[in-house]
XYZ file of C-alpha atoms in Angstrom:
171
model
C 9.739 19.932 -8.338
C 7.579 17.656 -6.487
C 10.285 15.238 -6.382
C 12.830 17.024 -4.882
C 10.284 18.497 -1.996
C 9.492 14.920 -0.992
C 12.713 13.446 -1.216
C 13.742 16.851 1.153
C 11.156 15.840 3.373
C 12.063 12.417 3.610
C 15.540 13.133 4.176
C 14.690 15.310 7.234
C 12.224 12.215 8.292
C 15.342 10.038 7.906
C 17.862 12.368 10.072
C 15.098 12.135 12.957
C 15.416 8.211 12.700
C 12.360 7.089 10.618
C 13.348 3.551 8.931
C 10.306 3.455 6.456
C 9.360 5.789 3.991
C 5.599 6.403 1.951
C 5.700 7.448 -1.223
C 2.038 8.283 -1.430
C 0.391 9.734 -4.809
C -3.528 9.118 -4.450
C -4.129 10.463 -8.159
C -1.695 8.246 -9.981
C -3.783 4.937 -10.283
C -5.596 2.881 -13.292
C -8.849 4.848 -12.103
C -7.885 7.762 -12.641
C -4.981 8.135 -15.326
C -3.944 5.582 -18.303
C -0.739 2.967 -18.014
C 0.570 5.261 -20.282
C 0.900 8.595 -18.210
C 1.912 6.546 -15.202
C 4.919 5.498 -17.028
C 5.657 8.777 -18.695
C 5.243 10.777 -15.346
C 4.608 8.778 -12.599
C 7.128 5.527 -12.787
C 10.464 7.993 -13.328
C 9.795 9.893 -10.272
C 9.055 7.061 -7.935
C 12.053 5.397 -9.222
C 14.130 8.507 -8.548
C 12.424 9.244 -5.282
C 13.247 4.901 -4.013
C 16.782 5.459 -5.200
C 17.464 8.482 -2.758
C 15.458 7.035 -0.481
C 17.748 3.661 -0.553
C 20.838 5.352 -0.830
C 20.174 6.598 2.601
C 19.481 2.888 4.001
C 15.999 3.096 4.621
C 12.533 0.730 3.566
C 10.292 3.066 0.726
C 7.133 1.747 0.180
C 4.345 3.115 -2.354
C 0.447 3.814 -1.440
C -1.772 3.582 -4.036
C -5.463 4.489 -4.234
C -7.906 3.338 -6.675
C -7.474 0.335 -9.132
C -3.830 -0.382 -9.664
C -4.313 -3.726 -11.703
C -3.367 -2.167 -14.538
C -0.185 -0.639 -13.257
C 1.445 -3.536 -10.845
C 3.900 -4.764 -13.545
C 5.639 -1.264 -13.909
C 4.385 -0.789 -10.140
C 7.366 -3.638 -9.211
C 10.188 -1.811 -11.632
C 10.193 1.291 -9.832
C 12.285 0.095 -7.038
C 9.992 0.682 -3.568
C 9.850 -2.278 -1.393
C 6.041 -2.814 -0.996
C 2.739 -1.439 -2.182
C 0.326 -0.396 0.295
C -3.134 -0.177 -0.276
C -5.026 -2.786 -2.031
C -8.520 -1.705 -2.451
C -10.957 -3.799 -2.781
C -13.612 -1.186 -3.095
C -11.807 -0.053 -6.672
C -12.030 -3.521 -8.027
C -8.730 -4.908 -6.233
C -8.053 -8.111 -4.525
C -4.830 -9.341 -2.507
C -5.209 -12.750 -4.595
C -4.939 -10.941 -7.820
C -1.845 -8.710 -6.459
C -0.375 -11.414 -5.296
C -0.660 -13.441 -8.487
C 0.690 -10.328 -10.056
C 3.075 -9.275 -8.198
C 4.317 -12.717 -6.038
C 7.075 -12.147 -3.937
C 8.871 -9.312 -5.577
C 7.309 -6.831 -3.178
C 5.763 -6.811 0.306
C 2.065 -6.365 -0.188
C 0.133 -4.176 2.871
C -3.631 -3.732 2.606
C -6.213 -5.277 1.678
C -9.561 -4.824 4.134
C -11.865 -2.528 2.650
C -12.337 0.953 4.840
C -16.191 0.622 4.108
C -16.146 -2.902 5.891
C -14.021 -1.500 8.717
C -16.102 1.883 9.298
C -19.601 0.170 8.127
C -19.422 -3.894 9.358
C -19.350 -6.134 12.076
C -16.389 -7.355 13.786
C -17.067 -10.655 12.451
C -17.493 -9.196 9.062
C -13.945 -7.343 9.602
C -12.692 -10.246 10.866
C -13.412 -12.874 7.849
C -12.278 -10.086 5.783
C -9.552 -9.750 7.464
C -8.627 -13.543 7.762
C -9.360 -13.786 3.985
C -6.725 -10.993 3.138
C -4.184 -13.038 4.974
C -5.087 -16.096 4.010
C -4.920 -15.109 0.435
C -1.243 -12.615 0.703
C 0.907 -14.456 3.257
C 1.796 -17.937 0.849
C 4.972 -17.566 -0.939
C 5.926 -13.868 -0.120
C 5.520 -11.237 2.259
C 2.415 -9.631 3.312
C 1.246 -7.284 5.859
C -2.276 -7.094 6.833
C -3.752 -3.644 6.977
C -6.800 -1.093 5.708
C -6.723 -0.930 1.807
C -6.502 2.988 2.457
C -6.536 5.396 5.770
C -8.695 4.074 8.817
C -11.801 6.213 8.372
C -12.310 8.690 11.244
C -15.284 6.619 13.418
C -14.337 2.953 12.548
C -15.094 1.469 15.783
C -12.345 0.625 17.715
C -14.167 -3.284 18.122
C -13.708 -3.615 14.113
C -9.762 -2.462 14.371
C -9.843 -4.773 17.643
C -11.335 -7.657 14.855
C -8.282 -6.981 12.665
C -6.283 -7.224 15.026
C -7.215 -10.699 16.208
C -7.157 -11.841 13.080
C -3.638 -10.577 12.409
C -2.321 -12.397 15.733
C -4.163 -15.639 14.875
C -3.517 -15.976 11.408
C 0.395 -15.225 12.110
C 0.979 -12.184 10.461
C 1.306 -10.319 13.884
């Protein structure tokens, strides 16, 4: 049932001219439910939900909260384009999703919210040039928060990501 509303909603997103879609499922990673359910429950629906999505001509990609480590090789048989999300707070690290995954999706993510609400803009910026430095070889990677931009992250630290997004190339 869940399916079928998203995939309704993301054909109505797709008649108003949206060219990416987000398959987003916050309780369906390593830290909170076993490989095992994810590919009982989880894997079959974002597999159905990419296919419609594709059939209509359109980029899916796939948030995911929490620790995905354990899921990334069933993560990259499901069909979406990229995984969003990254978190390095859960135990994640763009080198090890990268060395998981390589080039057979885009990665997105990677700076921790807690760095970009809590630190300095230099801290957001090494943190920031680190994510890229360790996504962008051999594949495609876009910089970005490993989860939504927490409500009073300064706009200097986003203005720190930003820099380092445009001087690192991935801008």
């Amino acid at each position: 049932k869940a399916v079928a509303i998203s995939l309704e909603k993301a054909r109505a997103f797709i008649r108003i001219g949206a060219d990416c879609i987000y398959i987003g499922d916050s309780y369906a990673s390593a830290s909170v439910i076993s490989p095992d359910v994810y590919r009982r429950f989880c894997a079959p629906a974002y597999r159905e939900a990419a296919r419609e999505i594709h059939k209509q001509g359109v980029f899916c990609y796939k948030h995911c909260c929490g620790n995905y480590d354990p899921l990334l090789d069933d993560l990259v048989t499901v069909g979406v384009d990229a995984m969003d999300g990254i978190d390095p707070e859960s135990g994640m690290s763009v080198k090890r999703t990268k060395a998981a995954i390589g080039d057979r999706l885009t990665l997105m993510g990677g700076i921790s919210c807690l760095t970009l609400l809590r630190g300095s803009e230099e801290q957001v910026y090494a943190e920031a040039c680190r994510c890229v430095a360790e996504g962008k070889p051999g594949g495609r990677y876009a910089l970005g928060s490993a989860c939504a931009v927490p409500r009073n992250t300064p706009p200097e630290n986003m203005l720190a990501a930003a820099r380092a997004a445009r001087e690192t190339g991935t801008y």
